[in-house]
Each structure stands twice: as structure tokens, then as C-alpha cells.
mmCIF file with all atom_site columns, C-alpha atoms in Angstrom:
data_model
loop_
_atom_site.group_PDB
_atom_site.id
_atom_site.type_symbol
_atom_site.label_atom_id
_atom_site.label_alt_id
_atom_site.label_comp_id
_atom_site.label_asym_id
_atom_site.label_entity_id
_atom_site.label_seq_id
_atom_site.pdbx_PDB_ins_code
_atom_site.Cartn_x
_atom_site.Cartn_y
_atom_site.Cartn_z
_atom_site.occupancy
_atom_site.B_iso_or_equiv
_atom_site.pdbx_formal_charge
_atom_site.auth_seq_id
_atom_site.auth_comp_id
_atom_site.auth_asym_id
_atom_site.auth_atom_id
_atom_site.pdbx_PDB_model_num
ATOM 1   C CA . GLU J 1 1   ? -0.004  -0.031 -0.003 1.00 61.00 ? 166 GLU J CA 1
ATOM 2   C CA . ALA J 1 2   ? 1.468   3.304  -1.149 1.00 80.00 ? 167 ALA J CA 1
ATOM 3   C CA . GLY J 1 3   ? 1.938   5.947  1.722  1.00 91.00 ? 168 GLY J CA 1
ATOM 4   C CA . VAL J 1 4   ? 1.235   9.502  1.853  1.00 94.00 ? 169 VAL J CA 1
ATOM 5   C CA . ALA J 1 5   ? 2.898   11.349 -0.882 1.00 96.00 ? 170 ALA J CA 1
ATOM 6   C CA . GLN J 1 6   ? 4.072   15.105 -0.646 1.00 96.00 ? 171 GLN J CA 1
ATOM 7   C CA . SER J 1 7   ? 5.821   17.360 -3.024 1.00 96.00 ? 172 SER J CA 1
ATOM 8   C CA . PRO J 1 8   ? 8.123   19.278 -3.202 1.00 96.00 ? 173 PRO J CA 1
ATOM 9   C CA . ARG J 1 9   ? 10.233  17.858 -0.342 1.00 95.00 ? 174 ARG J CA 1
ATOM 10  C CA . TYR J 1 10  ? 12.196  21.006 -0.076 1.00 96.00 ? 175 TYR J CA 1
ATOM 11  C CA . LYS J 1 11  ? 11.506  24.603 -1.029 1.00 97.00 ? 176 LYS J CA 1
ATOM 12  C CA . ILE J 1 12  ? 13.389  27.804 -0.511 1.00 98.00 ? 177 ILE J CA 1
ATOM 13  C CA . ILE J 1 13  ? 11.672  31.237 -1.209 1.00 97.00 ? 178 ILE J CA 1
ATOM 14  C CA . GLU J 1 14  ? 12.185  34.725 -0.211 1.00 97.00 ? 179 GLU J CA 1
ATOM 15  C CA . LYS J 1 15  ? 9.982   36.663 2.038  1.00 96.00 ? 180 LYS J CA 1
ATOM 16  C CA . ARG J 1 16  ? 6.636   38.069 0.455  1.00 96.00 ? 181 ARG J CA 1
ATOM 17  C CA . GLN J 1 17  ? 6.767   35.193 -2.194 1.00 97.00 ? 182 GLN J CA 1
ATOM 18  C CA . SER J 1 18  ? 4.122   32.633 -2.588 1.00 97.00 ? 183 SER J CA 1
ATOM 19  C CA . VAL J 1 19  ? 4.351   28.863 -2.387 1.00 97.00 ? 184 VAL J CA 1
ATOM 20  C CA . ALA J 1 20  ? 2.292   25.679 -2.682 1.00 98.00 ? 185 ALA J CA 1
ATOM 21  C CA . PHE J 1 21  ? 2.484   22.432 -1.305 1.00 97.00 ? 186 PHE J CA 1
ATOM 22  C CA . TRP J 1 22  ? 0.886   19.186 -2.543 1.00 97.00 ? 187 TRP J CA 1
ATOM 23  C CA . CYS J 1 23  ? -0.289  16.109 -0.839 1.00 97.00 ? 188 CYS J CA 1
ATOM 24  C CA . ASN J 1 24  ? -1.850  12.875 -2.117 1.00 96.00 ? 189 ASN J CA 1
ATOM 25  C CA . PRO J 1 25  ? -3.277  10.659 0.923  1.00 95.00 ? 190 PRO J CA 1
ATOM 26  C CA . ILE J 1 26  ? -3.469  6.863  1.151  1.00 93.00 ? 191 ILE J CA 1
ATOM 27  C CA . SER J 1 27  ? -6.138  5.707  -1.212 1.00 91.00 ? 192 SER J CA 1
ATOM 28  C CA . GLY J 1 28  ? -9.483  5.375  0.511  1.00 89.00 ? 193 GLY J CA 1
ATOM 29  C CA . HIS J 1 29  ? -8.544  7.703  3.429  1.00 91.00 ? 194 HIS J CA 1
ATOM 30  C CA . ALA J 1 30  ? -11.441 10.133 3.941  1.00 90.00 ? 195 ALA J CA 1
ATOM 31  C CA . THR J 1 31  ? -9.623  12.416 6.312  1.00 91.00 ? 196 THR J CA 1
ATOM 32  C CA . LEU J 1 32  ? -6.639  14.715 5.458  1.00 94.00 ? 197 LEU J CA 1
ATOM 33  C CA . TYR J 1 33  ? -4.697  16.889 7.871  1.00 95.00 ? 198 TYR J CA 1
ATOM 34  C CA . TRP J 1 34  ? -1.973  19.551 7.348  1.00 97.00 ? 199 TRP J CA 1
ATOM 35  C CA . TYR J 1 35  ? 0.340   20.233 10.251 1.00 96.00 ? 200 TYR J CA 1
ATOM 36  C CA . GLN J 1 36  ? 3.074   22.853 10.626 1.00 97.00 ? 201 GLN J CA 1
ATOM 37  C CA . GLN J 1 37  ? 6.440   21.638 12.352 1.00 96.00 ? 202 GLN J CA 1
ATOM 38  C CA . ILE J 1 38  ? 8.633   24.462 13.691 1.00 95.00 ? 203 ILE J CA 1
ATOM 39  C CA . LEU J 1 39  ? 12.213  23.267 14.406 1.00 91.00 ? 204 LEU J CA 1
ATOM 40  C CA . GLY J 1 40  ? 12.456  21.830 17.910 1.00 89.00 ? 205 GLY J CA 1
ATOM 41  C CA . GLN J 1 41  ? 8.513   21.617 18.405 1.00 92.00 ? 206 GLN J CA 1
ATOM 42  C CA . GLY J 1 42  ? 5.814   18.998 17.813 1.00 94.00 ? 207 GLY J CA 1
ATOM 43  C CA . PRO J 1 43  ? 3.551   19.284 14.817 1.00 95.00 ? 208 PRO J CA 1
ATOM 44  C CA . LYS J 1 44  ? 0.584   21.828 15.108 1.00 95.00 ? 209 LYS J CA 1
ATOM 45  C CA . LEU J 1 45  ? -2.633  21.084 13.227 1.00 94.00 ? 210 LEU J CA 1
ATOM 46  C CA . LEU J 1 46  ? -3.376  23.808 10.609 1.00 97.00 ? 211 LEU J CA 1
ATOM 47  C CA . ILE J 1 47  ? -6.391  22.268 8.864  1.00 96.00 ? 212 ILE J CA 1
ATOM 48  C CA . GLN J 1 48  ? -8.501  19.037 8.853  1.00 93.00 ? 213 GLN J CA 1
ATOM 49  C CA . PHE J 1 49  ? -10.383 17.964 5.973  1.00 93.00 ? 214 PHE J CA 1
ATOM 50  C CA . GLN J 1 50  ? -13.233 15.220 5.904  1.00 90.00 ? 215 GLN J CA 1
ATOM 51  C CA . ASN J 1 51  ? -13.599 14.348 2.242  1.00 89.00 ? 216 ASN J CA 1
ATOM 52  C CA . ASN J 1 52  ? -13.673 17.807 0.595  1.00 86.00 ? 217 ASN J CA 1
ATOM 53  C CA . GLY J 1 53  ? -15.266 19.603 3.495  1.00 91.00 ? 218 GLY J CA 1
ATOM 54  C CA . VAL J 1 54  ? -13.381 21.559 6.187  1.00 93.00 ? 219 VAL J CA 1
ATOM 55  C CA . VAL J 1 55  ? -13.659 20.212 9.749  1.00 90.00 ? 220 VAL J CA 1
ATOM 56  C CA . ASP J 1 56  ? -11.302 22.516 11.546 1.00 90.00 ? 221 ASP J CA 1
ATOM 57  C CA . ASP J 1 57  ? -9.248  25.278 10.191 1.00 94.00 ? 222 ASP J CA 1
ATOM 58  C CA . SER J 1 58  ? -9.197  27.288 13.507 1.00 92.00 ? 223 SER J CA 1
ATOM 59  C CA . GLN J 1 59  ? -5.247  27.492 13.687 1.00 92.00 ? 224 GLN J CA 1
ATOM 60  C CA . LEU J 1 60  ? -4.836  28.283 9.961  1.00 95.00 ? 225 LEU J CA 1
ATOM 61  C CA . PRO J 1 61  ? -3.493  31.889 9.464  1.00 94.00 ? 226 PRO J CA 1
ATOM 62  C CA . LYS J 1 62  ? -6.201  32.663 7.012  1.00 94.00 ? 227 LYS J CA 1
ATOM 63  C CA . ASP J 1 63  ? -4.771  36.200 5.993  1.00 95.00 ? 228 ASP J CA 1
ATOM 64  C CA . ARG J 1 64  ? -1.910  34.212 4.308  1.00 97.00 ? 229 ARG J CA 1
ATOM 65  C CA . PHE J 1 65  ? -2.611  30.731 4.270  1.00 97.00 ? 230 PHE J CA 1
ATOM 66  C CA . SER J 1 66  ? -5.136  28.800 2.154  1.00 97.00 ? 231 SER J CA 1
ATOM 67  C CA . ALA J 1 67  ? -5.842  25.116 1.563  1.00 97.00 ? 232 ALA J CA 1
ATOM 68  C CA . GLU J 1 68  ? -8.155  23.171 -0.679 1.00 95.00 ? 233 GLU J CA 1
ATOM 69  C CA . ARG J 1 69  ? -9.269  19.575 -1.283 1.00 94.00 ? 234 ARG J CA 1
ATOM 70  C CA . LEU J 1 70  ? -11.503 19.863 -4.271 1.00 82.00 ? 235 LEU J CA 1
ATOM 71  C CA . LYS J 1 71  ? -12.205 16.444 -5.274 1.00 86.00 ? 236 LYS J CA 1
ATOM 72  C CA . GLY J 1 72  ? -11.846 14.836 -1.805 1.00 84.00 ? 237 GLY J CA 1
ATOM 73  C CA . VAL J 1 73  ? -8.608  13.244 -2.612 1.00 91.00 ? 238 VAL J CA 1
ATOM 74  C CA . ASP J 1 74  ? -5.347  15.333 -3.003 1.00 95.00 ? 239 ASP J CA 1
ATOM 75  C CA . SER J 1 75  ? -4.793  18.678 -1.343 1.00 97.00 ? 240 SER J CA 1
ATOM 76  C CA . THR J 1 76  ? -2.977  21.689 -1.801 1.00 97.00 ? 241 THR J CA 1
ATOM 77  C CA . LEU J 1 77  ? -1.746  24.250 0.832  1.00 98.00 ? 242 LEU J CA 1
ATOM 78  C CA . LYS J 1 78  ? -0.728  27.713 -0.127 1.00 98.00 ? 243 LYS J CA 1
ATOM 79  C CA . ILE J 1 79  ? 1.136   30.545 1.485  1.00 97.00 ? 244 ILE J CA 1
ATOM 80  C CA . GLN J 1 80  ? 0.849   33.971 0.078  1.00 97.00 ? 245 GLN J CA 1
ATOM 81  C CA . PRO J 1 81  ? 2.724   36.017 1.018  1.00 96.00 ? 246 PRO J CA 1
ATOM 82  C CA . ALA J 1 82  ? 5.447   34.034 3.043  1.00 97.00 ? 247 ALA J CA 1
ATOM 83  C CA . LYS J 1 83  ? 6.975   35.466 6.214  1.00 97.00 ? 248 LYS J CA 1
ATOM 84  C CA . LEU J 1 84  ? 10.332  34.492 7.814  1.00 97.00 ? 249 LEU J CA 1
ATOM 85  C CA . GLU J 1 85  ? 8.440   32.778 10.744 1.00 96.00 ? 250 GLU J CA 1
ATOM 86  C CA . ASP J 1 86  ? 6.776   30.476 8.168  1.00 97.00 ? 251 ASP J CA 1
ATOM 87  C CA . SER J 1 87  ? 10.074  28.483 7.755  1.00 97.00 ? 252 SER J CA 1
ATOM 88  C CA . ALA J 1 88  ? 9.030   25.007 8.854  1.00 97.00 ? 253 ALA J CA 1
ATOM 89  C CA . VAL J 1 89  ? 8.261   21.541 7.921  1.00 96.00 ? 254 VAL J CA 1
ATOM 90  C CA . TYR J 1 90  ? 4.757   20.995 6.568  1.00 97.00 ? 255 TYR J CA 1
ATOM 91  C CA . LEU J 1 91  ? 3.510   17.550 7.109  1.00 97.00 ? 256 LEU J CA 1
ATOM 92  C CA . CYS J 1 92  ? 0.352   15.921 5.534  1.00 96.00 ? 257 CYS J CA 1
ATOM 93  C CA . ALA J 1 93  ? -1.317  13.012 7.107  1.00 94.00 ? 258 ALA J CA 1
ATOM 94  C CA . SER J 1 94  ? -4.474  10.847 6.426  1.00 92.00 ? 259 SER J CA 1
ATOM 95  C CA . SER J 1 95  ? -6.618  8.583  8.152  1.00 89.00 ? 260 SER J CA 1
ATOM 96  C CA . PHE J 1 96  ? -9.435  6.250  7.082  1.00 86.00 ? 261 PHE J CA 1
ATOM 97  C CA . LEU J 1 97  ? -12.298 7.891  8.980  1.00 72.00 ? 262 LEU J CA 1
ATOM 98  C CA . GLY J 1 98  ? -12.756 10.857 11.218 1.00 53.00 ? 263 GLY J CA 1
ATOM 99  C CA . GLY J 1 99  ? -14.867 9.162  13.613 1.00 48.00 ? 264 GLY J CA 1
ATOM 100 C CA . GLY J 1 100 ? -14.162 6.159  15.847 1.00 48.00 ? 265 GLY J CA 1
ATOM 101 C CA . SER J 1 101 ? -11.339 5.819  18.511 1.00 46.00 ? 266 SER J CA 1
ATOM 102 C CA . ASP J 1 102 ? -9.055  3.780  15.977 1.00 59.00 ? 267 ASP J CA 1
ATOM 103 C CA . ASN J 1 103 ? -8.144  6.969  14.092 1.00 72.00 ? 268 ASN J CA 1
ATOM 104 C CA . GLU J 1 104 ? -4.520  6.171  13.300 1.00 82.00 ? 269 GLU J CA 1
ATOM 105 C CA . GLN J 1 105 ? -2.881  8.947  11.279 1.00 87.00 ? 270 GLN J CA 1
ATOM 106 C CA . PHE J 1 106 ? -0.308  8.077  8.795  1.00 89.00 ? 271 PHE J CA 1
ATOM 107 C CA . PHE J 1 107 ? 2.114   10.926 7.765  1.00 92.00 ? 272 PHE J CA 1
ATOM 108 C CA . GLY J 1 108 ? 4.091   11.888 4.542  1.00 94.00 ? 273 GLY J CA 1
ATOM 109 C CA . PRO J 1 109 ? 7.581   12.803 4.431  1.00 94.00 ? 274 PRO J CA 1
ATOM 110 C CA . GLY J 1 110 ? 7.020   16.602 4.781  1.00 95.00 ? 275 GLY J CA 1
ATOM 111 C CA . THR J 1 111 ? 7.927   19.619 2.706  1.00 96.00 ? 276 THR J CA 1
ATOM 112 C CA . ARG J 1 112 ? 10.886  21.691 4.357  1.00 96.00 ? 277 ARG J CA 1
ATOM 113 C CA . LEU J 1 113 ? 10.272  25.288 3.714  1.00 97.00 ? 278 LEU J CA 1
ATOM 114 C CA . THR J 1 114 ? 12.875  27.961 4.236  1.00 97.00 ? 279 THR J CA 1
ATOM 115 C CA . VAL J 1 115 ? 11.938  31.796 3.939  1.00 97.00 ? 280 VAL J CA 1
ATOM 116 C CA . LEU J 1 116 ? 14.805  34.131 3.585  1.00 97.00 ? 281 LEU J CA 1
ATOM 117 C CA . LYS F 2 1   ? -7.410  23.186 25.313 1.00 86.00 ? 66  LYS F CA 1
ATOM 118 C CA . GLN F 2 2   ? -5.115  20.055 25.494 1.00 91.00 ? 67  GLN F CA 1
ATOM 119 C CA . GLU F 2 3   ? -1.575  20.510 26.394 1.00 94.00 ? 68  GLU F CA 1
ATOM 120 C CA . VAL F 2 4   ? 0.956   17.660 25.945 1.00 97.00 ? 69  VAL F CA 1
ATOM 121 C CA . THR F 2 5   ? 4.372   17.615 27.695 1.00 97.00 ? 70  THR F CA 1
ATOM 122 C CA . GLN F 2 6   ? 7.328   15.114 27.196 1.00 97.00 ? 71  GLN F CA 1
ATOM 123 C CA . ILE F 2 7   ? 10.133  14.899 29.698 1.00 92.00 ? 72  ILE F CA 1
ATOM 124 C CA . PRO F 2 8   ? 12.819  14.725 29.137 1.00 91.00 ? 73  PRO F CA 1
ATOM 125 C CA . ALA F 2 9   ? 13.530  16.784 26.127 1.00 94.00 ? 74  ALA F CA 1
ATOM 126 C CA . ALA F 2 10  ? 16.961  14.734 25.419 1.00 95.00 ? 75  ALA F CA 1
ATOM 127 C CA . LEU F 2 11  ? 18.035  11.537 26.499 1.00 95.00 ? 76  LEU F CA 1
ATOM 128 C CA . SER F 2 12  ? 21.397  9.742  25.895 1.00 96.00 ? 77  SER F CA 1
ATOM 129 C CA . VAL F 2 13  ? 21.963  6.059  27.004 1.00 96.00 ? 78  VAL F CA 1
ATOM 130 C CA . PRO F 2 14  ? 24.427  3.345  26.419 1.00 97.00 ? 79  PRO F CA 1
ATOM 131 C CA . GLU F 2 15  ? 23.389  0.539  23.980 1.00 97.00 ? 80  GLU F CA 1
ATOM 132 C CA . GLY F 2 16  ? 21.521  -2.402 25.751 1.00 97.00 ? 81  GLY F CA 1
ATOM 133 C CA . GLU F 2 17  ? 19.839  -0.242 28.295 1.00 96.00 ? 82  GLU F CA 1
ATOM 134 C CA . ASN F 2 18  ? 16.052  -0.322 29.031 1.00 97.00 ? 83  ASN F CA 1
ATOM 135 C CA . LEU F 2 19  ? 14.480  3.143  28.944 1.00 95.00 ? 84  LEU F CA 1
ATOM 136 C CA . VAL F 2 20  ? 11.234  4.923  29.769 1.00 96.00 ? 85  VAL F CA 1
ATOM 137 C CA . LEU F 2 21  ? 9.866   7.863  27.755 1.00 97.00 ? 86  LEU F CA 1
ATOM 138 C CA . ASN F 2 22  ? 7.347   10.099 29.539 1.00 97.00 ? 87  ASN F CA 1
ATOM 139 C CA . CYS F 2 23  ? 4.455   11.827 28.231 1.00 97.00 ? 88  CYS F CA 1
ATOM 140 C CA . SER F 2 24  ? 1.688   13.793 30.192 1.00 97.00 ? 89  SER F CA 1
ATOM 141 C CA . PHE F 2 25  ? -1.562  15.548 28.965 1.00 97.00 ? 90  PHE F CA 1
ATOM 142 C CA . THR F 2 26  ? -3.919  17.813 30.786 1.00 95.00 ? 91  THR F CA 1
ATOM 143 C CA . ASP F 2 27  ? -7.474  16.637 29.310 1.00 91.00 ? 92  ASP F CA 1
ATOM 144 C CA . SER F 2 28  ? -8.111  13.145 30.060 1.00 90.00 ? 93  SER F CA 1
ATOM 145 C CA . ALA F 2 29  ? -11.041 13.050 27.625 1.00 90.00 ? 94  ALA F CA 1
ATOM 146 C CA . ILE F 2 30  ? -8.964  11.621 24.794 1.00 90.00 ? 95  ILE F CA 1
ATOM 147 C CA . TYR F 2 31  ? -10.006 9.160  22.248 1.00 87.00 ? 96  TYR F CA 1
ATOM 148 C CA . ASN F 2 32  ? -6.578  7.612  21.696 1.00 90.00 ? 97  ASN F CA 1
ATOM 149 C CA . LEU F 2 33  ? -2.910  8.294  22.226 1.00 93.00 ? 98  LEU F CA 1
ATOM 150 C CA . GLN F 2 34  ? -0.238  7.842  19.586 1.00 94.00 ? 99  GLN F CA 1
ATOM 151 C CA . TRP F 2 35  ? 3.495   7.388  19.883 1.00 96.00 ? 100 TRP F CA 1
ATOM 152 C CA . PHE F 2 36  ? 5.561   8.294  16.932 1.00 96.00 ? 101 PHE F CA 1
ATOM 153 C CA . ARG F 2 37  ? 9.197   8.216  15.829 1.00 96.00 ? 102 ARG F CA 1
ATOM 154 C CA . GLN F 2 38  ? 10.880  10.914 13.697 1.00 95.00 ? 103 GLN F CA 1
ATOM 155 C CA . ASP F 2 39  ? 14.162  10.631 12.099 1.00 93.00 ? 104 ASP F CA 1
ATOM 156 C CA . PRO F 2 40  ? 16.140  13.731 10.970 1.00 86.00 ? 105 PRO F CA 1
ATOM 157 C CA . GLY F 2 41  ? 14.798  15.263 8.054  1.00 80.00 ? 106 GLY F CA 1
ATOM 158 C CA . LYS F 2 42  ? 11.977  12.493 7.784  1.00 83.00 ? 107 LYS F CA 1
ATOM 159 C CA . GLY F 2 43  ? 8.278   12.457 8.412  1.00 87.00 ? 108 GLY F CA 1
ATOM 160 C CA . LEU F 2 44  ? 6.554   10.605 11.528 1.00 92.00 ? 109 LEU F CA 1
ATOM 161 C CA . THR F 2 45  ? 6.402   6.927  11.663 1.00 92.00 ? 110 THR F CA 1
ATOM 162 C CA . SER F 2 46  ? 3.600   5.526  13.935 1.00 91.00 ? 111 SER F CA 1
ATOM 163 C CA . LEU F 2 47  ? 4.870   3.264  16.525 1.00 95.00 ? 112 LEU F CA 1
ATOM 164 C CA . LEU F 2 48  ? 1.836   2.437  18.652 1.00 94.00 ? 113 LEU F CA 1
ATOM 165 C CA . LEU F 2 49  ? -1.640  3.492  18.975 1.00 91.00 ? 114 LEU F CA 1
ATOM 166 C CA . ILE F 2 50  ? -3.420  2.990  22.356 1.00 92.00 ? 115 ILE F CA 1
ATOM 167 C CA . GLN F 2 51  ? -7.274  3.342  22.248 1.00 89.00 ? 116 GLN F CA 1
ATOM 168 C CA . SER F 2 52  ? -8.863  5.263  25.269 1.00 89.00 ? 117 SER F CA 1
ATOM 169 C CA . SER F 2 53  ? -10.228 1.924  26.531 1.00 90.00 ? 118 SER F CA 1
ATOM 170 C CA . GLN F 2 54  ? -6.997  0.245  26.699 1.00 92.00 ? 119 GLN F CA 1
ATOM 171 C CA . ARG F 2 55  ? -4.070  0.385  29.100 1.00 94.00 ? 120 ARG F CA 1
ATOM 172 C CA . GLU F 2 56  ? -1.222  -0.720 27.080 1.00 95.00 ? 121 GLU F CA 1
ATOM 173 C CA . GLN F 2 57  ? 0.104   -1.733 23.639 1.00 95.00 ? 122 GLN F CA 1
ATOM 174 C CA . THR F 2 58  ? 3.069   -3.836 22.691 1.00 96.00 ? 123 THR F CA 1
ATOM 175 C CA . SER F 2 59  ? 5.031   -3.982 19.553 1.00 95.00 ? 124 SER F CA 1
ATOM 176 C CA . GLY F 2 60  ? 8.404   -6.060 19.528 1.00 96.00 ? 125 GLY F CA 1
ATOM 177 C CA . ARG F 2 61  ? 10.850  -4.080 22.015 1.00 97.00 ? 126 ARG F CA 1
ATOM 178 C CA . LEU F 2 62  ? 8.227   -1.285 22.560 1.00 97.00 ? 127 LEU F CA 1
ATOM 179 C CA . ASN F 2 63  ? 5.504   -1.053 25.198 1.00 97.00 ? 128 ASN F CA 1
ATOM 180 C CA . ALA F 2 64  ? 3.375   1.881  25.698 1.00 97.00 ? 129 ALA F CA 1
ATOM 181 C CA . SER F 2 65  ? 0.878   2.329  28.584 1.00 97.00 ? 130 SER F CA 1
ATOM 182 C CA . LEU F 2 66  ? -1.874  4.785  29.231 1.00 97.00 ? 131 LEU F CA 1
ATOM 183 C CA . ASP F 2 67  ? -3.323  5.962  32.569 1.00 96.00 ? 132 ASP F CA 1
ATOM 184 C CA . LYS F 2 68  ? -6.193  8.576  31.663 1.00 93.00 ? 133 LYS F CA 1
ATOM 185 C CA . SER F 2 69  ? -7.035  9.251  35.107 1.00 92.00 ? 134 SER F CA 1
ATOM 186 C CA . SER F 2 70  ? -3.546  10.698 35.799 1.00 95.00 ? 135 SER F CA 1
ATOM 187 C CA . GLY F 2 71  ? -2.952  11.860 32.386 1.00 95.00 ? 136 GLY F CA 1
ATOM 188 C CA . ARG F 2 72  ? 0.037   10.066 31.683 1.00 97.00 ? 137 ARG F CA 1
ATOM 189 C CA . SER F 2 73  ? 1.577   7.753  29.179 1.00 97.00 ? 138 SER F CA 1
ATOM 190 C CA . THR F 2 74  ? 5.050   6.116  29.035 1.00 97.00 ? 139 THR F CA 1
ATOM 191 C CA . LEU F 2 75  ? 6.881   4.320  26.157 1.00 97.00 ? 140 LEU F CA 1
ATOM 192 C CA . TYR F 2 76  ? 9.163   1.572  27.368 1.00 97.00 ? 141 TYR F CA 1
ATOM 193 C CA . ILE F 2 77  ? 12.121  0.615  24.924 1.00 97.00 ? 142 ILE F CA 1
ATOM 194 C CA . ALA F 2 78  ? 13.715  -2.670 25.887 1.00 97.00 ? 143 ALA F CA 1
ATOM 195 C CA . ALA F 2 79  ? 17.404  -3.458 25.087 1.00 97.00 ? 144 ALA F CA 1
ATOM 196 C CA . SER F 2 80  ? 17.944  -0.122 23.163 1.00 97.00 ? 145 SER F CA 1
ATOM 197 C CA . GLN F 2 81  ? 19.925  -0.228 20.056 1.00 97.00 ? 146 GLN F CA 1
ATOM 198 C CA . PRO F 2 82  ? 21.725  2.675  18.040 1.00 97.00 ? 147 PRO F CA 1
ATOM 199 C CA . GLY F 2 83  ? 19.235  2.529  15.393 1.00 96.00 ? 148 GLY F CA 1
ATOM 200 C CA . ASP F 2 84  ? 16.655  3.472  18.060 1.00 97.00 ? 149 ASP F CA 1
ATOM 201 C CA . SER F 2 85  ? 18.203  6.991  17.976 1.00 97.00 ? 150 SER F CA 1
ATOM 202 C CA . ALA F 2 86  ? 15.488  9.460  16.916 1.00 97.00 ? 151 ALA F CA 1
ATOM 203 C CA . THR F 2 87  ? 13.005  11.839 18.229 1.00 97.00 ? 152 THR F CA 1
ATOM 204 C CA . TYR F 2 88  ? 9.890   10.187 19.970 1.00 98.00 ? 153 TYR F CA 1
ATOM 205 C CA . LEU F 2 89  ? 6.647   12.255 19.788 1.00 97.00 ? 154 LEU F CA 1
ATOM 206 C CA . CYS F 2 90  ? 3.400   11.445 21.670 1.00 97.00 ? 155 CYS F CA 1
ATOM 207 C CA . ALA F 2 91  ? 0.073   12.873 20.637 1.00 96.00 ? 156 ALA F CA 1
ATOM 208 C CA . CYS F 2 92  ? -3.255  12.795 21.883 1.00 94.00 ? 157 CYS F CA 1
ATOM 209 C CA . SER F 2 93  ? -6.464  12.583 19.867 1.00 89.00 ? 158 SER F CA 1
ATOM 210 C CA . GLY F 2 94  ? -9.479  14.757 20.855 1.00 81.00 ? 159 GLY F CA 1
ATOM 211 C CA . SER F 2 95  ? -13.065 14.822 20.105 1.00 74.00 ? 160 SER F CA 1
ATOM 212 C CA . ALA F 2 96  ? -12.488 15.777 16.403 1.00 72.00 ? 161 ALA F CA 1
ATOM 213 C CA . ARG F 2 97  ? -9.862  13.146 16.081 1.00 77.00 ? 162 ARG F CA 1
ATOM 214 C CA . GLN F 2 98  ? -7.216  15.787 15.768 1.00 83.00 ? 163 GLN F CA 1
ATOM 215 C CA . LEU F 2 99  ? -3.664  15.241 17.353 1.00 91.00 ? 164 LEU F CA 1
ATOM 216 C CA . THR F 2 100 ? -2.104  17.499 19.804 1.00 94.00 ? 165 THR F CA 1
ATOM 217 C CA . PHE F 2 101 ? 1.386   16.787 19.918 1.00 96.00 ? 166 PHE F CA 1
ATOM 218 C CA . GLY F 2 102 ? 4.214   17.161 22.632 1.00 97.00 ? 167 GLY F CA 1
ATOM 219 C CA . SER F 2 103 ? 7.617   18.705 21.746 1.00 96.00 ? 168 SER F CA 1
ATOM 220 C CA . GLY F 2 104 ? 9.241   15.271 21.680 1.00 96.00 ? 169 GLY F CA 1
ATOM 221 C CA . THR F 2 105 ? 12.206  13.473 23.406 1.00 97.00 ? 170 THR F CA 1
ATOM 222 C CA . GLN F 2 106 ? 15.287  13.291 21.358 1.00 96.00 ? 171 GLN F CA 1
ATOM 223 C CA . LEU F 2 107 ? 16.882  9.820  22.175 1.00 97.00 ? 172 LEU F CA 1
ATOM 224 C CA . THR F 2 108 ? 20.565  9.116  21.504 1.00 97.00 ? 173 THR F CA 1
ATOM 225 C CA . VAL F 2 109 ? 21.705  5.401  21.951 1.00 97.00 ? 174 VAL F CA 1
ATOM 226 C CA . LEU F 2 110 ? 25.514  5.185  22.270 1.00 96.00 ? 175 LEU F CA 1
ATOM 227 C CA . PRO F 2 111 ? 27.270  2.108  20.680 1.00 94.00 ? 176 PRO F CA 1
#
């Protein structure tokens, strides 16, 4: 079974530029998550999708971050314009269902963003 | 709001030693707790998932326990090996099945 795919793996941009990340979850997984992991910290949830609907985006900085999952499969996360403090690893995860206690999440390799 | 704390932040042990990593959480109303491993520059690998109704889970040399009433979980690693060197993260799943992570314990196993 293929895992969660993410691209690109690395991205370096200058502040005020825009950037987009792509994620393809495990086939059949209805729930998709984007996390931000700043160096030395644990991942922090940015947004959760259930199929193509948003379950929670309360921690997404909506003035500069946006995400979509139009067909309920793959997803893109965009930052426009980027700030220095956005330098982090952006992790995508998926799980089979949002409900039920056995909701194991599987993570992709992440995209490491450096903002100069 | 759930808060997850992991102590210690870093740990260095000689090969072959048994060790315990600690995780504490403030809200006992969790649905499950997961332990992950993260290697430098890599994503997260799920090690063990403990459902809220369970008290422990085992996989090979790993054993994770859960005490919801006290807000604690431990990850026990038996007979540690240099290949176990990584950062270990615990995460609690809340009502919407979102994960709240601790900051991790960076483990170094010396040959």
C-alpha cells in the first residue's frame, strides 16, 4: 500500500513570495490533515478535511494561508505572502475515518520550507 | 485546550539499556494516544496507538502504557540499540480526532 505522498520535499523562497505544497493521501482515506512543525517543536494542526469539506481550520492563519481539497482526494496548501516565521516542515497526514477511536494517522515525508 | 508535555527533552543512553519516555496531558477526555518516531529530515512513523479503553500496547521491544485518570503515558524501550536513535513524539487525539503533539524526546543510543 502506497503511503502519503508530498511534493516538493524542499523549497526555498524569499519573504513575500508565494508557495504551494501538494499532498496525495493513502487511497481510501477520507480524512486529510495539514500540520506545521517548527524546528524543535511538535507538529501543530493547521487544517483538517473530511472528504472535500473543512472540519477545522481554527489554527490556520487565513490572511496568508489557504488550503483546498476539491475532489476529496489530493490537497494543496498555499502561503501568500510568506513570512520568515513560516519556515518549518509542513506535514500531511491521512486517516481512514474521522470518527471512531481507532483513527490512526499516517504521515507523509513532509515539505521543508525555508523563507529567506 | 489540550496540552501535551514530554520529559525529558533529550536523553542519551548506552546500548542495551532499557529506558522509559514520559508523556503527560492535561485533558483526560482523549480518544486515543499515539507514539511516533521521527528521524532527522523525515516524516513521522507511527509506533503504537492506544485506544482510550486500553491500558497498554506492545510491538516488539516497545511497550506503551496509558493512564487516563492521571493524564500520563509511557513508552518503554527494551534493550535499546543505536538504530533506536530518533525523536519520539506522543500525541493525543481529541473529540474531532485531531492530534495534539508534545515537543518530543530526542533519544541517542550510544554504541
